CSV table of C-alpha atoms in Angstrom, one decimal:
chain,number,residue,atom,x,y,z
A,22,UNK,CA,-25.2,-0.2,3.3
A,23,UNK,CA,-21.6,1.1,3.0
A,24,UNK,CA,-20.9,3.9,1.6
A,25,UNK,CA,-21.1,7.7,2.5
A,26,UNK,CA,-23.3,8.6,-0.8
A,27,UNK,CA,-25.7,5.5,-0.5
A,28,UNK,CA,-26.3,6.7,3.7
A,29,UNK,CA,-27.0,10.3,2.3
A,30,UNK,CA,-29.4,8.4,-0.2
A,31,UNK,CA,-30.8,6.6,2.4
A,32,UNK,CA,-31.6,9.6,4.9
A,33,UNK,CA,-33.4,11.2,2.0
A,34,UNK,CA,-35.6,8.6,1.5
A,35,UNK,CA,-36.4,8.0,5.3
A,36,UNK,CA,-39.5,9.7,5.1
A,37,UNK,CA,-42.1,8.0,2.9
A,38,UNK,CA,-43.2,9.8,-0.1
A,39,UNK,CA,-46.5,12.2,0.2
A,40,UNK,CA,-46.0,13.1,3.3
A,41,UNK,CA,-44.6,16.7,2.5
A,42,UNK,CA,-44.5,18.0,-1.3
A,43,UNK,CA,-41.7,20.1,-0.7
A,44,UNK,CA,-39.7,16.9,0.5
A,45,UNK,CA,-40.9,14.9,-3.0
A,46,UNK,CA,-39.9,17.7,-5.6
A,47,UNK,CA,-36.2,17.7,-3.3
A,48,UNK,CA,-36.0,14.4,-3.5
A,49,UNK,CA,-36.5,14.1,-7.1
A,50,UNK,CA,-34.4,17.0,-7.6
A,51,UNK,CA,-31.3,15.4,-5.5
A,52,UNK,CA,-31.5,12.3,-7.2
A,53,UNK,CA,-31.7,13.8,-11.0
A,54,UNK,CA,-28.3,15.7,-10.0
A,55,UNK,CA,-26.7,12.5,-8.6
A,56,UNK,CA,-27.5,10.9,-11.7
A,57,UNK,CA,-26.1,13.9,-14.1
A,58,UNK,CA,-23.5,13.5,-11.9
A,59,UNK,CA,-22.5,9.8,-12.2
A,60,UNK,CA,-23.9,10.3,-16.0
A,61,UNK,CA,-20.9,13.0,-16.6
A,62,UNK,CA,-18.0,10.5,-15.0
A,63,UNK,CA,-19.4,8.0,-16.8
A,64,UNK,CA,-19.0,9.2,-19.9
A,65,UNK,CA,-15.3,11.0,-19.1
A,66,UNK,CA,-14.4,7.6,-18.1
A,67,UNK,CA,-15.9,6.1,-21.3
A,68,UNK,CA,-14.0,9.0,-23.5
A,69,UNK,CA,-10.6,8.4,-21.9
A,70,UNK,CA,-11.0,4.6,-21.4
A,71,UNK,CA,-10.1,5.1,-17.9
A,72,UNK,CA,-11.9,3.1,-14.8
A,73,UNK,CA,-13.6,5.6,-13.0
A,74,UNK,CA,-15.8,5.6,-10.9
A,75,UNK,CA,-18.5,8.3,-9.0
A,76,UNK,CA,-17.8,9.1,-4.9
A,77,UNK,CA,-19.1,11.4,-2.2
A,78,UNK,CA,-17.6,12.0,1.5
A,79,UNK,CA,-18.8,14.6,3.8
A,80,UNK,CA,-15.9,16.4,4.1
A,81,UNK,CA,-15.1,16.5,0.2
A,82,UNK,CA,-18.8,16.6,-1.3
A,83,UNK,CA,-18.7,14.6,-4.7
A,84,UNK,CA,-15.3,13.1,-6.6
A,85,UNK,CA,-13.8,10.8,-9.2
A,86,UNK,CA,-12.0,7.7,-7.7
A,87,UNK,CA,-10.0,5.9,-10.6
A,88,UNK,CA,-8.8,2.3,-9.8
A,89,UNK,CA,-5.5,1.8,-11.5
A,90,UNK,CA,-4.2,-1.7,-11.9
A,91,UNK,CA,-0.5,-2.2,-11.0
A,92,UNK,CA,-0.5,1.7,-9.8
A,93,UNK,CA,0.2,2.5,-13.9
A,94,UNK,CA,-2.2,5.3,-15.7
A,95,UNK,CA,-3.5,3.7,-19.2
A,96,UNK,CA,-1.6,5.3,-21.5
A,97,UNK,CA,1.2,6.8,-18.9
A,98,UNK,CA,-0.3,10.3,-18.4
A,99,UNK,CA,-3.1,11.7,-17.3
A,100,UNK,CA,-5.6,13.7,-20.1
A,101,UNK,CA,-4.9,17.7,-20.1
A,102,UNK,CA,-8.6,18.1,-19.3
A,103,UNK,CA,-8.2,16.6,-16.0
A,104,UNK,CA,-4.9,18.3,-15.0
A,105,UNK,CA,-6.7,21.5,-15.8
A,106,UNK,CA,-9.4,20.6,-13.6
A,107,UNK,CA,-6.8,19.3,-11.0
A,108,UNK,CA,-5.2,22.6,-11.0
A,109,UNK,CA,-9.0,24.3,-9.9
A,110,UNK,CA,-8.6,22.3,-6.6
A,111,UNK,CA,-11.3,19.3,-7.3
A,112,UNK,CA,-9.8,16.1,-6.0
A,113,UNK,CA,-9.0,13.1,-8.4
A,114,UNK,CA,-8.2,10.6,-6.1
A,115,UNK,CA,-5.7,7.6,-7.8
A,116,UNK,CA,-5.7,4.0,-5.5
């Protein structure tokens, strides 16, 4: 599958379960964050009514995409929380 987050996925599940406990309770562990994860974009994107959407790269770890149609930001601007968050060096990236 495409897709640097679902490869990472994938290579943590490329050893079948039980064969090391350590691996289970870090698997379990890495998918409950990538879920909070998602969860918290989720619900920014829900609270702003903008289309965002949950990525991951090597190089940039995890970061919110938003798809904009036409280019245009609903409502013009984006919300002070996220230039404030912006301003800490995480990466919103607009396409």
């Amino acid at each position: 599958m495409k897709g640097s987050l679902t490869m990472r996925t994938q290579k943590c599940y490329a050893v079948r379960p039980n064969v090391s406990e350590f691996l289970d309770i870090a698997r379990r562990a890495y998918t409950e964050v990538v879920d909070d994860i998602a969860g918290l974009v989720a619900q920014l994107g829900e609270k702003y009514s903008l289309p965002l959407r949950t990525s991951f790269s090597n190089t940039r770890g995890f970061f919110i995409q938003m798809k904009l149609e036409g280019g245009v930001l609903p409502g013009g601007k984006l919300p002070e929380e996220f230039i404030k968050v912006s301003e800490r060096n995480y990466l919103l990236k607009l396409y």
